[in-house]
mmCIF file of C-alpha atoms in Angstrom:
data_model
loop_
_atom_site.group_PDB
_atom_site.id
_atom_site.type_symbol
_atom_site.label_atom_id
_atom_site.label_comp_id
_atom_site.label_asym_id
_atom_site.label_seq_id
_atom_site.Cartn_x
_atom_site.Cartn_y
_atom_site.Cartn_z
ATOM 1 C CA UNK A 1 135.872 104.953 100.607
ATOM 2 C CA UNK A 2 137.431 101.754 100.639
ATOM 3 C CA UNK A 3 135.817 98.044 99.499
ATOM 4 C CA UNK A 4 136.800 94.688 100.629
ATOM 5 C CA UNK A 5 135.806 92.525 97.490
ATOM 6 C CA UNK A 6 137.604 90.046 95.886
ATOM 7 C CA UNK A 7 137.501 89.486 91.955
ATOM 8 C CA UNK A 8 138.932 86.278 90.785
ATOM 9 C CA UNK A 9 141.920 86.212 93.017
ATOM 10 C CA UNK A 10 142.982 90.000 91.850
ATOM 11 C CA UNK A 11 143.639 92.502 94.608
ATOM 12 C CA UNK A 12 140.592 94.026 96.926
ATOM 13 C CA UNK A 13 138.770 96.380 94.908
ATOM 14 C CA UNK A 14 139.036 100.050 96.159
ATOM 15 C CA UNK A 15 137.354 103.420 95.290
ATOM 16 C CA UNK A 16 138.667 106.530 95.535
ATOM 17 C CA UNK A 17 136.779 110.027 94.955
ATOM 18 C CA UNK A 18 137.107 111.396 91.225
ATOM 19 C CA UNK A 19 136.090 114.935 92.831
ATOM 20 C CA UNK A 20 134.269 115.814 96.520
ATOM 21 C CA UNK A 21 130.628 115.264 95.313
ATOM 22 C CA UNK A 22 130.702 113.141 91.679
ATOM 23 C CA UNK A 23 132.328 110.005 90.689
ATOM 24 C CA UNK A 24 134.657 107.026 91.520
ATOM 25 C CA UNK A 25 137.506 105.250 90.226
ATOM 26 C CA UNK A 26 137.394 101.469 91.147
ATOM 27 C CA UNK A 27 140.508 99.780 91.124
ATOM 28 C CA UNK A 28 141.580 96.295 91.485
ATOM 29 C CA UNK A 29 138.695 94.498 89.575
ATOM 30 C CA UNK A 30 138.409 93.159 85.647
ATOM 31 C CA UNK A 31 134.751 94.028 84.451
ATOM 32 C CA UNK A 32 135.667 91.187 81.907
ATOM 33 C CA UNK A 33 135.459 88.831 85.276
ATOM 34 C CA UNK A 34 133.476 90.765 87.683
ATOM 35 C CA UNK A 35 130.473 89.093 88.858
ATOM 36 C CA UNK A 36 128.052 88.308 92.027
ATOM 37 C CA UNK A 37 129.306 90.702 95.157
ATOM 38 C CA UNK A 38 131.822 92.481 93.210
ATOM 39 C CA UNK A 39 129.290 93.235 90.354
ATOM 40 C CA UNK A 40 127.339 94.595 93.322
ATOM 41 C CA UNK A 41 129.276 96.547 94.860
ATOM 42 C CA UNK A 42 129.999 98.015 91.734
ATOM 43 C CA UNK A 43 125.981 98.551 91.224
ATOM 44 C CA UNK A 44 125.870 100.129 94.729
ATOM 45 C CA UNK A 45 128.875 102.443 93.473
ATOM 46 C CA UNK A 46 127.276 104.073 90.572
ATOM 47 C CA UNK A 47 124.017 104.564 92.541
ATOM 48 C CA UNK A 48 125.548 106.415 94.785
ATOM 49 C CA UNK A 49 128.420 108.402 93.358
ATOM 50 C CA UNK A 50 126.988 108.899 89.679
ATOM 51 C CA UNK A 51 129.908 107.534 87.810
ATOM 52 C CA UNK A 52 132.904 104.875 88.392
ATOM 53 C CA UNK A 53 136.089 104.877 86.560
ATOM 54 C CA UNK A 54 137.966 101.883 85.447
ATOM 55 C CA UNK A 55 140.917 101.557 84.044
ATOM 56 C CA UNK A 56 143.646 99.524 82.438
ATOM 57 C CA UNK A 57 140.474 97.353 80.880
ATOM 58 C CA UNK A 58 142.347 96.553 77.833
ATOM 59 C CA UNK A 59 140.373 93.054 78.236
ATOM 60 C CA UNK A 60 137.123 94.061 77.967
ATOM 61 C CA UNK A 61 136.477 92.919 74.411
ATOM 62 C CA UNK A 62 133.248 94.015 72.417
ATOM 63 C CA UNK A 63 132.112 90.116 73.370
ATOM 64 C CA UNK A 64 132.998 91.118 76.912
ATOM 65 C CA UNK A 65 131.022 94.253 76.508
ATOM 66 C CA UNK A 66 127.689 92.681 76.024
ATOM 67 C CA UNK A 67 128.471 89.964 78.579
ATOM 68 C CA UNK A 68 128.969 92.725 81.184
ATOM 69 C CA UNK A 69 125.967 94.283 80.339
ATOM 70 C CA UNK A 70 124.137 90.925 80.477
ATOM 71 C CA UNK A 71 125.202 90.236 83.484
ATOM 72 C CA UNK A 72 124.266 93.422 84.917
ATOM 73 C CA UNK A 73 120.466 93.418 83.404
ATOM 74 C CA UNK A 74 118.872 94.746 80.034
ATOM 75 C CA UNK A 75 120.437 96.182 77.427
ATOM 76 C CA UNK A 76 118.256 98.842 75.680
ATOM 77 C CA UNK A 77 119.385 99.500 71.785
ATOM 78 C CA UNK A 78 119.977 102.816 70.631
ATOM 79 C CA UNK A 79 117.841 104.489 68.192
ATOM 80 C CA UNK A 80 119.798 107.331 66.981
ATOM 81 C CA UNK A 81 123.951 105.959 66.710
ATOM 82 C CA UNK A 82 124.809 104.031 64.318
ATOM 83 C CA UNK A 83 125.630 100.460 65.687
ATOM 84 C CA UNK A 84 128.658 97.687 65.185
ATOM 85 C CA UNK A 85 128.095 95.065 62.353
ATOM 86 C CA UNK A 86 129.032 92.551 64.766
ATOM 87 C CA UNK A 87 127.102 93.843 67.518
ATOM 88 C CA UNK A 88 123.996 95.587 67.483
ATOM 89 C CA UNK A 89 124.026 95.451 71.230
ATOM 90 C CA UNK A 90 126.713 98.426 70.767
ATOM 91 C CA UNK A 91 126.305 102.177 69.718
ATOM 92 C CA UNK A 92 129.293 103.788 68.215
ATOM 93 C CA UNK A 93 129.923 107.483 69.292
ATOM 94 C CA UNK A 94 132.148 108.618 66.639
ATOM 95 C CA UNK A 95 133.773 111.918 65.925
ATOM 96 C CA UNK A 96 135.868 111.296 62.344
ATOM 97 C CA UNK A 97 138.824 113.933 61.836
ATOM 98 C CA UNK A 98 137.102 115.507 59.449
ATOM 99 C CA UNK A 99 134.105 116.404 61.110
ATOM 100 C CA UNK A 100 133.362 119.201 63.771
ATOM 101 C CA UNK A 101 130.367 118.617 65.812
ATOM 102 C CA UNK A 102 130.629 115.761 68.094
ATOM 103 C CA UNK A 103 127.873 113.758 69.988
ATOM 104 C CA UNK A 104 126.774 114.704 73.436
ATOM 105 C CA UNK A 105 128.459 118.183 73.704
ATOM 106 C CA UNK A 106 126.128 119.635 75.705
ATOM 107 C CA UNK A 107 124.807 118.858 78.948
ATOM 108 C CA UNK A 108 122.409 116.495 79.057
ATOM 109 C CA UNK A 109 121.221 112.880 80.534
ATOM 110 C CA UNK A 110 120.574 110.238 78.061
ATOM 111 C CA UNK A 111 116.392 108.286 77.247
ATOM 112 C CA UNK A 112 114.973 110.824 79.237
ATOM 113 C CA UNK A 113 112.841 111.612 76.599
ATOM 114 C CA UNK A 114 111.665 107.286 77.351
ATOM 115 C CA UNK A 115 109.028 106.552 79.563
ATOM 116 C CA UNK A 116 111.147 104.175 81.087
ATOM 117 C CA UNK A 117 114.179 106.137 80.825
ATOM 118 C CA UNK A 118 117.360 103.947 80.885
ATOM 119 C CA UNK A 119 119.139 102.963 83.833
ATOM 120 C CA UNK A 120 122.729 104.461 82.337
ATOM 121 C CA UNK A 121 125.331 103.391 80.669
ATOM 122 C CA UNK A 122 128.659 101.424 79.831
ATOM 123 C CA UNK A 123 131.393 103.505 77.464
ATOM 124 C CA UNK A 124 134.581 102.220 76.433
ATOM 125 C CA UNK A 125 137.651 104.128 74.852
ATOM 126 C CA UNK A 126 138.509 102.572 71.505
ATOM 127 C CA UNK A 127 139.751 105.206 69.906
ATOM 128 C CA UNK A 128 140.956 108.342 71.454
ATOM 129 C CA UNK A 129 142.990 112.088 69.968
ATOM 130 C CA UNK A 130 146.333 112.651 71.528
ATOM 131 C CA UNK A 131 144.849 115.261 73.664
ATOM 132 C CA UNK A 132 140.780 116.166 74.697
ATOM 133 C CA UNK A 133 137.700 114.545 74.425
ATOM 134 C CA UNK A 134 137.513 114.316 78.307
ATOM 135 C CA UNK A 135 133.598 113.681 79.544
ATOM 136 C CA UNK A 136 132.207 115.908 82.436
ATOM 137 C CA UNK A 137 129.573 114.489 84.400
ATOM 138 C CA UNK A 138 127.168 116.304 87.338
ATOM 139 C CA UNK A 139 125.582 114.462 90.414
ATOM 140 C CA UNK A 140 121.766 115.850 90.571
ATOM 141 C CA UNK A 141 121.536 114.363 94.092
ATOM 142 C CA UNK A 142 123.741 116.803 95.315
ATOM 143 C CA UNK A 143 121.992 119.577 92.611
ATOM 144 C CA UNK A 144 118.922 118.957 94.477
ATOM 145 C CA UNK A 145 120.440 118.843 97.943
ATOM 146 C CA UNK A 146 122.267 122.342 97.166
ATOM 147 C CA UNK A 147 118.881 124.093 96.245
ATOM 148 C CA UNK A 148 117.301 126.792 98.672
ATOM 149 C CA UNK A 149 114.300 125.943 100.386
ATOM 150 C CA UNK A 150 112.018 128.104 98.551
ATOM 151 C CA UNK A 151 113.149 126.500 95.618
ATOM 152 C CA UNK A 152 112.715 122.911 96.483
ATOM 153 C CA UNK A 153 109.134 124.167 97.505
ATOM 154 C CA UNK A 154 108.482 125.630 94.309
ATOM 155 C CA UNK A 155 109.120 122.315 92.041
ATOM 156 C CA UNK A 156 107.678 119.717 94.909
ATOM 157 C CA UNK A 157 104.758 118.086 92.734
ATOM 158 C CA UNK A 158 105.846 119.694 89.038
ATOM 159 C CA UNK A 159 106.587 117.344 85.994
ATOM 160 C CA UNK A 160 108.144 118.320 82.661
ATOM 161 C CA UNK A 161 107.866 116.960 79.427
ATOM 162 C CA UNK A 162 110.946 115.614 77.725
ATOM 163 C CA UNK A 163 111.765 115.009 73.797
ATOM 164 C CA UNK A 164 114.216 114.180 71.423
ATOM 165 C CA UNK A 165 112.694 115.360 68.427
ATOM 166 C CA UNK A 166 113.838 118.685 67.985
ATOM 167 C CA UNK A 167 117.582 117.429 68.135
ATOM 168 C CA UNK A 168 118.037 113.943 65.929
ATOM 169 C CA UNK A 169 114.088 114.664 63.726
ATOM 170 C CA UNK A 170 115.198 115.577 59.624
ATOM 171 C CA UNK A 171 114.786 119.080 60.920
ATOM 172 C CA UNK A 172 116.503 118.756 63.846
ATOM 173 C CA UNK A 173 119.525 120.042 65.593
ATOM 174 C CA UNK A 174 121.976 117.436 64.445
ATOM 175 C CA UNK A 175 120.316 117.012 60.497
ATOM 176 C CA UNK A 176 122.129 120.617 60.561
ATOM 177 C CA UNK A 177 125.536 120.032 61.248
ATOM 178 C CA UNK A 178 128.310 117.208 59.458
ATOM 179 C CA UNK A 179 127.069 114.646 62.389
ATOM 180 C CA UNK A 180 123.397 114.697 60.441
ATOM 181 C CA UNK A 181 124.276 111.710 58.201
ATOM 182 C CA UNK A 182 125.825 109.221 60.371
ATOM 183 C CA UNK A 183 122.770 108.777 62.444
ATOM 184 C CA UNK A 184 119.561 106.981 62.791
ATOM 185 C CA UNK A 185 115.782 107.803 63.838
ATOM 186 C CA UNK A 186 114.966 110.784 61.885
ATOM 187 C CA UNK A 187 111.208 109.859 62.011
ATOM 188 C CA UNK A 188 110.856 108.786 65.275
ATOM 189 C CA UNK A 189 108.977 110.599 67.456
ATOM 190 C CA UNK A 190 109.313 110.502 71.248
ATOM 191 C CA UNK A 191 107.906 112.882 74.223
ATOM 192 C CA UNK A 192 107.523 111.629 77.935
ATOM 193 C CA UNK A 193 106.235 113.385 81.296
ATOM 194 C CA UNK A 194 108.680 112.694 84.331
ATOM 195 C CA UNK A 195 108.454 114.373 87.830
ATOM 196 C CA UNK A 196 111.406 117.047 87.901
ATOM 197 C CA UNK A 197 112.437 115.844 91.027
ATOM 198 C CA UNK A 198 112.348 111.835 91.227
ATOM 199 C CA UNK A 199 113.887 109.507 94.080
ATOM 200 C CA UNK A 200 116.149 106.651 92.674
ATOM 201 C CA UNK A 201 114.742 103.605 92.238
ATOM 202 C CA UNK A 202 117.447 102.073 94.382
ATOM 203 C CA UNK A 203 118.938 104.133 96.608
ATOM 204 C CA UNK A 204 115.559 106.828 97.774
ATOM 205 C CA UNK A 205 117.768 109.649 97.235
ATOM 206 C CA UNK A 206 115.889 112.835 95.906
ATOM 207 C CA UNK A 207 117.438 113.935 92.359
ATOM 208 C CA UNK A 208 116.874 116.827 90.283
ATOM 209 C CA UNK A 209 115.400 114.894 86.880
ATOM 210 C CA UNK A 210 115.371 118.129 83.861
ATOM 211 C CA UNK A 211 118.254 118.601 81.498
ATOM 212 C CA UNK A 212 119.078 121.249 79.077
ATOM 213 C CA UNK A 213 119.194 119.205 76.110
ATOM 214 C CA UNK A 214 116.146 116.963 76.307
ATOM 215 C CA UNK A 215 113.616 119.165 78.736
ATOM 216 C CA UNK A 216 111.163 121.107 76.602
ATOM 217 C CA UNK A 217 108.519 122.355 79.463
ATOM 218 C CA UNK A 218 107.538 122.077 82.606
ATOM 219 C CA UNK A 219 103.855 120.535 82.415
ATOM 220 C CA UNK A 220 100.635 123.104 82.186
ATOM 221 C CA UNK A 221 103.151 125.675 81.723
ATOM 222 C CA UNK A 222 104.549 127.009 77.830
ATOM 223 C CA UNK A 223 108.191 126.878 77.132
ATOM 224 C CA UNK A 224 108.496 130.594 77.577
ATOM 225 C CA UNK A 225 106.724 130.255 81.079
ATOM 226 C CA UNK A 226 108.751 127.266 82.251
ATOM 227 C CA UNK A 227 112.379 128.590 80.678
ATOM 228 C CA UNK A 228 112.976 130.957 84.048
ATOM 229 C CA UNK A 229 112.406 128.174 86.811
ATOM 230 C CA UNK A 230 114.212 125.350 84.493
ATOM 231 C CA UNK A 231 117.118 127.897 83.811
ATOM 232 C CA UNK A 232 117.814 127.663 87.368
ATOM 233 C CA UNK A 233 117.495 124.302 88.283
ATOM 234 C CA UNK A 234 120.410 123.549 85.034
ATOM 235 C CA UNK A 235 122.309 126.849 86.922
ATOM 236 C CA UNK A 236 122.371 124.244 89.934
ATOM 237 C CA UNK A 237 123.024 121.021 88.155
ATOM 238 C CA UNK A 238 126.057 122.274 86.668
ATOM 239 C CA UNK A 239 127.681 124.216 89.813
ATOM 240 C CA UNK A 240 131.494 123.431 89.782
ATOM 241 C CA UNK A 241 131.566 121.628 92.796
ATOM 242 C CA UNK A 242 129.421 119.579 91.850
ATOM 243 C CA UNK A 243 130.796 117.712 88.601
ATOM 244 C CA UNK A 244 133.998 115.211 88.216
ATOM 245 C CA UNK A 245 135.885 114.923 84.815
ATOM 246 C CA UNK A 246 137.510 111.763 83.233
ATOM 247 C CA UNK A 247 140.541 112.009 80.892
ATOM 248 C CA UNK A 248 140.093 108.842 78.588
ATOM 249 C CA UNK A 249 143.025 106.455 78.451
ATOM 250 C CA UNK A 250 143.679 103.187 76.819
ATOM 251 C CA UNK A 251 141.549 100.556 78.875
ATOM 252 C CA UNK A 252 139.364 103.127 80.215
ATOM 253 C CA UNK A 253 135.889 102.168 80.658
ATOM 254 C CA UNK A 254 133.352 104.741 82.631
ATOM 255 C CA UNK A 255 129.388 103.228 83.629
ATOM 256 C CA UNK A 256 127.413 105.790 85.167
ATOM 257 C CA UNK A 257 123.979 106.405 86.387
ATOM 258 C CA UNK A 258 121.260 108.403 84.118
ATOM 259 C CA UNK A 259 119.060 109.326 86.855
ATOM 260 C CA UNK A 260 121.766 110.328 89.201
ATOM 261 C CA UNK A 261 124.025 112.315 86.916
ATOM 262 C CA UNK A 262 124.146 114.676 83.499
ATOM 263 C CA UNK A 263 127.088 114.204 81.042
ATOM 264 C CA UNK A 264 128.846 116.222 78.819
ATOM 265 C CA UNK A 265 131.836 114.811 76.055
ATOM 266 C CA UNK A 266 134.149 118.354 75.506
ATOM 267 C CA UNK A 267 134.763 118.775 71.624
ATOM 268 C CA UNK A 268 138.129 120.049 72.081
ATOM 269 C CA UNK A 269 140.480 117.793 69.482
ATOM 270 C CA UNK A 270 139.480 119.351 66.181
ATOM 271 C CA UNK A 271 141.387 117.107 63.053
ATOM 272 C CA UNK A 272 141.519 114.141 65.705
ATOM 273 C CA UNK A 273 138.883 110.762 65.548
ATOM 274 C CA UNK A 274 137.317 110.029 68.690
ATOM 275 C CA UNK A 275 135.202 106.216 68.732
ATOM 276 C CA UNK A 276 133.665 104.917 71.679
ATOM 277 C CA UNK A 277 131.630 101.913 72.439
ATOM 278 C CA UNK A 278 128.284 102.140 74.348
ATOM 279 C CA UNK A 279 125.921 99.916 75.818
ATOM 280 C CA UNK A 280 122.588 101.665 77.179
ATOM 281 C CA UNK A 281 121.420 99.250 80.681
ATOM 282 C CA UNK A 282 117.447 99.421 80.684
ATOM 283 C CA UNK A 283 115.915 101.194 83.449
ATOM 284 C CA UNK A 284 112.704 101.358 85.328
ATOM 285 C CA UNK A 285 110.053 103.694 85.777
ATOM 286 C CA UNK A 286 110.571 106.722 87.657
ATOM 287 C CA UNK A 287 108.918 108.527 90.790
ATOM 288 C CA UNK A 288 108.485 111.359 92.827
#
């Protein structure tokens, strides 16, 4: 799993594996620089394996942040993180020592609850606990490939309804906990209808498209009537082979792929503050 691409003069880029079926880390490339056939190859990367790794990207400056992100497309703003004075372009996930729920600790893919769900995203380390705070991340490709037959007969054609409301609304499941006041959106109100299992826009490959956190129903069906078959599918999703796990760093920098993967941050450095910068790349509508 090799690549050939220059960057600038710097060594050939190279991937290697972050586990059998999830993830990459890319080596030999500055996303500060990385441009034209490298930024594709990069593209082509996360398409296909979910998630790349970068690290020692102690150059890739806020400023270089949204330049990356430019470079690669649209940048959708968050409506529920608080954002950067300087730059509205980025969300801050922040855990402060003090508090105990973190963002994103359950499995889940981010916008699905958009009609045009976004593409994924760009997350940078800035500030990190001495130990924790890794981020897991599942490849739905090879969720859906790993179903049984019967199975992959039984959701062919079904859509489900995805919302955000019931976890960032004023009654919702973060306005509960010590995160409630640092966030945004409380009145917003968001629902969307996407196939459960989609092909990616780029690559054709059949992926499994629920998640636990934002999938309410399957359509024409009530919660309690679609909770069995959707219990099994995120049974699937989150099979041990089939996830990779980063431990952050200084310089690390992770951009994965919404429709290909979930995501998970562990909340596992009680007392510690955790702040990391994120960039949400617009996506495109999704199909069967």
């Amino acid at each position: 799993m090799a690549q050939s691409n220059h960057s600038h003069g710097r060594e050939a880029m190279e991937m290697v594996a972050l586990a059998p079926k999830c993830g990459v880390e890319i080596t030999g490339v500055s996303l500060a620089e990385a441009g034209g056939a490298t930024l594709d190859a990069i593209r082509h990367a996360i398409y296909t394996h979910g998630i790349a790794l970068f690290r020692g990207q102690e150059d890739f400056t806020p400023q270089a942040h949204i330049a990356f992100a430019r470079r690669w497309g649209g940048i959708d703003i968050n409506n529920y993180f608080p954002l950067t004075d300087e730059h509205p372009e980025i969300a801050v996930v922040r855990k402060r020592a003090d508090q105990v729920t973190n963002i994103g600790g359950g499995w889940h893919t981010d916008h699905s609850y958009d009609q045009v769900p976004a593409m994924g995203s760009i997350l940078v380390a800035r500030t990190l606990p001495p130990s924790g705070g890794d981020t897991l991340w599942a490849h739905m490709g090879e969720a859906y490939d790993a179903l049984p037959d019967d199975l992959k007969t039984e959701i062919e054609g079904l859509e489900a309804y995805h919302t955000a409301d019931h976890i960032y609304d004023e009654g919702g499941l973060y306005a509960k906990t010590d995160m409630g006041g640092d966030l945004r959106g409380q009145a917003l109100k968001t629902g969307a209808r996407h196939p459960i299992v989609i092909r990616h826009p780029q690559t054709g490959r059949k992926l499994l498209y629920v998640n636990s956190a934002f999938t309410v129903n399957i359509v024409g069906r009530s919660r309690e009537e679609s909770l069995p078959l959707l219990q099994k599918l995120y049974a699937a999703a989150t099979a041990a082979d089939n996830t990779c796990r980063v431990a952050w760093e200084p310089g690390s920098v992770a951009i994965w792929d919404n429709r290909t993967t979930w995501h998970l941050a562990m909340n596992d450095y009680q007392g510690h503050a955790r702040e990391m910068h994120r960039i949400t790349l617009t996506g495109e509508p999704l199909a069967a």
